[in-house]
């Protein structure tokens, strides 16, 4: 954890723990349930047997990302490490001793979850796909941005992150997932065509 932001994760070992899609879903679900929950609630939201979650919970506790609450009574309860109600957020360190490899694995897991959530929604049949109540949407855009545009994109994404990270409350009873990737693109050099291919001799 980062000392300035108790819910910010920079340590490569901790990011590596979150490369598992199951663990990503567990910490996201804990956040969506207000920051803490019993194993039965987690299992219900994830659609998984409770017994199968303990291995991952132990790993998250050992890694300092989740804490087990004392005196849980009959049911063991867990909470996200750190203070406040915000979900865990990754800090990027792309230096030589940074966490780039772990971030790459994390994004692979994130995209796997997003694809599965999208597939499940397609099969649900009761999803709003148009208008102001639209719930299902996937898109990829590519365009040129000014520094002011980049600042606006970041502000909008930060706000979307806040909105889609709220716990359940009055009037908020529709659970949804939100995933995105923003990346700068480098122009690709033109591919060289071999003389044989140019003469129609290549395959």
PDB file of N, CA, C and O in Angstrom, residues 149-175:
ATOM      1  N   UNK A 149      -7.476  18.270 -24.117  1.00  0.00           N
ATOM      2  CA  UNK A 149      -8.357  17.118 -24.312  1.00  0.00           C
ATOM      3  C   UNK A 149      -7.998  15.999 -23.339  1.00  0.00           C
ATOM      4  O   UNK A 149      -8.878  15.358 -22.750  1.00  0.00           O
ATOM      5  N   UNK A 150      -6.695  15.747 -23.181  1.00  0.00           N
ATOM      6  CA  UNK A 150      -6.243  14.685 -22.271  1.00  0.00           C
ATOM      7  C   UNK A 150      -6.690  14.994 -20.848  1.00  0.00           C
ATOM      8  O   UNK A 150      -7.163  14.112 -20.117  1.00  0.00           O
ATOM      9  N   UNK A 151      -6.566  16.251 -20.442  1.00  0.00           N
ATOM     10  CA  UNK A 151      -6.999  16.644 -19.099  1.00  0.00           C
ATOM     11  C   UNK A 151      -8.491  16.420 -18.928  1.00  0.00           C
ATOM     12  O   UNK A 151      -8.945  15.931 -17.881  1.00  0.00           O
ATOM     13  N   UNK A 152      -9.276  16.745 -19.964  1.00  0.00           N
ATOM     14  CA  UNK A 152     -10.720  16.553 -19.872  1.00  0.00           C
ATOM     15  C   UNK A 152     -11.079  15.081 -19.815  1.00  0.00           C
ATOM     16  O   UNK A 152     -11.958  14.666 -19.046  1.00  0.00           O
ATOM     17  N   UNK A 153     -10.402  14.262 -20.634  1.00  0.00           N
ATOM     18  CA  UNK A 153     -10.641  12.816 -20.622  1.00  0.00           C
ATOM     19  C   UNK A 153     -10.366  12.256 -19.225  1.00  0.00           C
ATOM     20  O   UNK A 153     -11.146  11.462 -18.687  1.00  0.00           O
ATOM     21  N   UNK A 154      -9.250  12.679 -18.611  1.00  0.00           N
ATOM     22  CA  UNK A 154      -8.918  12.182 -17.284  1.00  0.00           C
ATOM     23  C   UNK A 154      -9.948  12.600 -16.246  1.00  0.00           C
ATOM     24  O   UNK A 154     -10.314  11.812 -15.370  1.00  0.00           O
ATOM     25  N   UNK A 155     -10.434  13.831 -16.357  1.00  0.00           N
ATOM     26  CA  UNK A 155     -11.449  14.296 -15.405  1.00  0.00           C
ATOM     27  C   UNK A 155     -12.744  13.505 -15.576  1.00  0.00           C
ATOM     28  O   UNK A 155     -13.383  13.122 -14.585  1.00  0.00           O
ATOM     29  N   UNK A 156     -13.139  13.241 -16.819  1.00  0.00           N
ATOM     30  CA  UNK A 156     -14.366  12.485 -17.071  1.00  0.00           C
ATOM     31  C   UNK A 156     -14.230  11.045 -16.593  1.00  0.00           C
ATOM     32  O   UNK A 156     -15.149  10.490 -15.986  1.00  0.00           O
ATOM     33  N   UNK A 157     -13.079  10.424 -16.853  1.00  0.00           N
ATOM     34  CA  UNK A 157     -12.868   9.053 -16.408  1.00  0.00           C
ATOM     35  C   UNK A 157     -12.835   8.970 -14.881  1.00  0.00           C
ATOM     36  O   UNK A 157     -13.356   8.011 -14.294  1.00  0.00           O
ATOM     37  N   UNK A 158     -12.213   9.960 -14.239  1.00  0.00           N
ATOM     38  CA  UNK A 158     -12.198   9.974 -12.775  1.00  0.00           C
ATOM     39  C   UNK A 158     -13.618  10.069 -12.225  1.00  0.00           C
ATOM     40  O   UNK A 158     -13.973   9.378 -11.267  1.00  0.00           O
ATOM     41  N   UNK A 159     -14.431  10.904 -12.847  1.00  0.00           N
ATOM     42  CA  UNK A 159     -15.818  11.043 -12.390  1.00  0.00           C
ATOM     43  C   UNK A 159     -16.598   9.757 -12.633  1.00  0.00           C
ATOM     44  O   UNK A 159     -17.383   9.320 -11.775  1.00  0.00           O
ATOM     45  N   UNK A 160     -16.397   9.139 -13.800  1.00  0.00           N
ATOM     46  CA  UNK A 160     -17.054   7.857 -14.075  1.00  0.00           C
ATOM     47  C   UNK A 160     -16.627   6.802 -13.066  1.00  0.00           C
ATOM     48  O   UNK A 160     -17.436   5.986 -12.621  1.00  0.00           O
ATOM     49  N   UNK A 161     -15.347   6.825 -12.699  1.00  0.00           N
ATOM     50  CA  UNK A 161     -14.871   5.883 -11.689  1.00  0.00           C
ATOM     51  C   UNK A 161     -15.552   6.089 -10.352  1.00  0.00           C
ATOM     52  O   UNK A 161     -15.887   5.125  -9.666  1.00  0.00           O
ATOM     53  N   UNK A 162     -15.754   7.350  -9.977  1.00  0.00           N
ATOM     54  CA  UNK A 162     -16.452   7.644  -8.724  1.00  0.00           C
ATOM     55  C   UNK A 162     -17.893   7.145  -8.764  1.00  0.00           C
ATOM     56  O   UNK A 162     -18.377   6.513  -7.817  1.00  0.00           O
ATOM     57  N   UNK A 163     -18.582   7.447  -9.872  1.00  0.00           N
ATOM     58  CA  UNK A 163     -19.992   7.062  -9.981  1.00  0.00           C
ATOM     59  C   UNK A 163     -20.152   5.550  -9.940  1.00  0.00           C
ATOM     60  O   UNK A 163     -21.038   5.015  -9.267  1.00  0.00           O
ATOM     61  N   UNK A 164     -19.279   4.846 -10.666  1.00  0.00           N
ATOM     62  CA  UNK A 164     -19.436   3.398 -10.788  1.00  0.00           C
ATOM     63  C   UNK A 164     -18.755   2.626  -9.660  1.00  0.00           C
ATOM     64  O   UNK A 164     -18.668   1.401  -9.719  1.00  0.00           O
ATOM     65  N   UNK A 165     -18.278   3.322  -8.641  1.00  0.00           N
ATOM     66  CA  UNK A 165     -17.684   2.658  -7.472  1.00  0.00           C
ATOM     67  C   UNK A 165     -18.514   2.851  -6.215  1.00  0.00           C
ATOM     68  O   UNK A 165     -18.069   2.516  -5.124  1.00  0.00           O
ATOM     69  N   UNK A 166     -19.714   3.388  -6.348  1.00  0.00           N
ATOM     70  CA  UNK A 166     -20.542   3.653  -5.175  1.00  0.00           C
ATOM     71  C   UNK A 166     -21.111   2.350  -4.605  1.00  0.00           C
ATOM     72  O   UNK A 166     -21.490   1.452  -5.353  1.00  0.00           O
ATOM     73  N   UNK A 167     -21.181   2.262  -3.275  1.00  0.00           N
ATOM     74  CA  UNK A 167     -21.826   1.087  -2.673  1.00  0.00           C
ATOM     75  C   UNK A 167     -23.340   1.148  -2.858  1.00  0.00           C
ATOM     76  O   UNK A 167     -23.900   2.185  -3.208  1.00  0.00           O
ATOM     77  N   UNK A 168     -23.971   0.040  -2.613  1.00  0.00           N
ATOM     78  CA  UNK A 168     -25.432  -0.034  -2.720  1.00  0.00           C
ATOM     79  C   UNK A 168     -26.073   0.931  -1.740  1.00  0.00           C
ATOM     80  O   UNK A 168     -25.621   1.095  -0.609  1.00  0.00           O
ATOM     81  N   UNK A 169     -27.130   1.606  -2.185  1.00  0.00           N
ATOM     82  CA  UNK A 169     -27.822   2.553  -1.329  1.00  0.00           C
ATOM     83  C   UNK A 169     -29.200   2.842  -1.873  1.00  0.00           C
ATOM     84  O   UNK A 169     -29.640   2.231  -2.857  1.00  0.00           O
ATOM     85  N   UNK A 170     -29.878   3.777  -1.255  1.00  0.00           N
ATOM     86  CA  UNK A 170     -31.232   4.145  -1.669  1.00  0.00           C
ATOM     87  C   UNK A 170     -31.218   4.603  -3.125  1.00  0.00           C
ATOM     88  O   UNK A 170     -30.505   5.541  -3.475  1.00  0.00           O
ATOM     89  N   UNK A 171     -32.006   3.921  -3.946  1.00  0.00           N
ATOM     90  CA  UNK A 171     -32.069   4.263  -5.358  1.00  0.00           C
ATOM     91  C   UNK A 171     -30.953   3.666  -6.191  1.00  0.00           C
ATOM     92  O   UNK A 171     -30.980   3.779  -7.418  1.00  0.00           O
ATOM     93  N   UNK A 172     -29.959   3.059  -5.549  1.00  0.00           N
ATOM     94  CA  UNK A 172     -28.859   2.408  -6.279  1.00  0.00           C
ATOM     95  C   UNK A 172     -28.928   0.910  -6.015  1.00  0.00           C
ATOM     96  O   UNK A 172     -28.349   0.405  -5.057  1.00  0.00           O
ATOM     97  N   UNK A 173     -29.659   0.198  -6.854  1.00  0.00           N
ATOM     98  CA  UNK A 173     -29.839  -1.237  -6.632  1.00  0.00           C
ATOM     99  C   UNK A 173     -29.498  -2.064  -7.868  1.00  0.00           C
ATOM    100  O   UNK A 173     -29.809  -3.248  -7.928  1.00  0.00           O
ATOM    101  N   UNK A 174     -28.852  -1.438  -8.871  1.00  0.00           N
ATOM    102  CA  UNK A 174     -28.459  -2.150 -10.083  1.00  0.00           C
ATOM    103  C   UNK A 174     -26.941  -2.249 -10.092  1.00  0.00           C
ATOM    104  O   UNK A 174     -26.235  -1.266 -10.267  1.00  0.00           O
ATOM    105  N   UNK A 175     -26.411  -3.453  -9.857  1.00  0.00           N
ATOM    106  CA  UNK A 175     -24.967  -3.661  -9.841  1.00  0.00           C
ATOM    107  C   UNK A 175     -24.449  -3.672 -11.281  1.00  0.00           C
ATOM    108  O   UNK A 175     -25.027  -4.316 -12.157  1.00  0.00           O
TER     109      UNK A 175
END
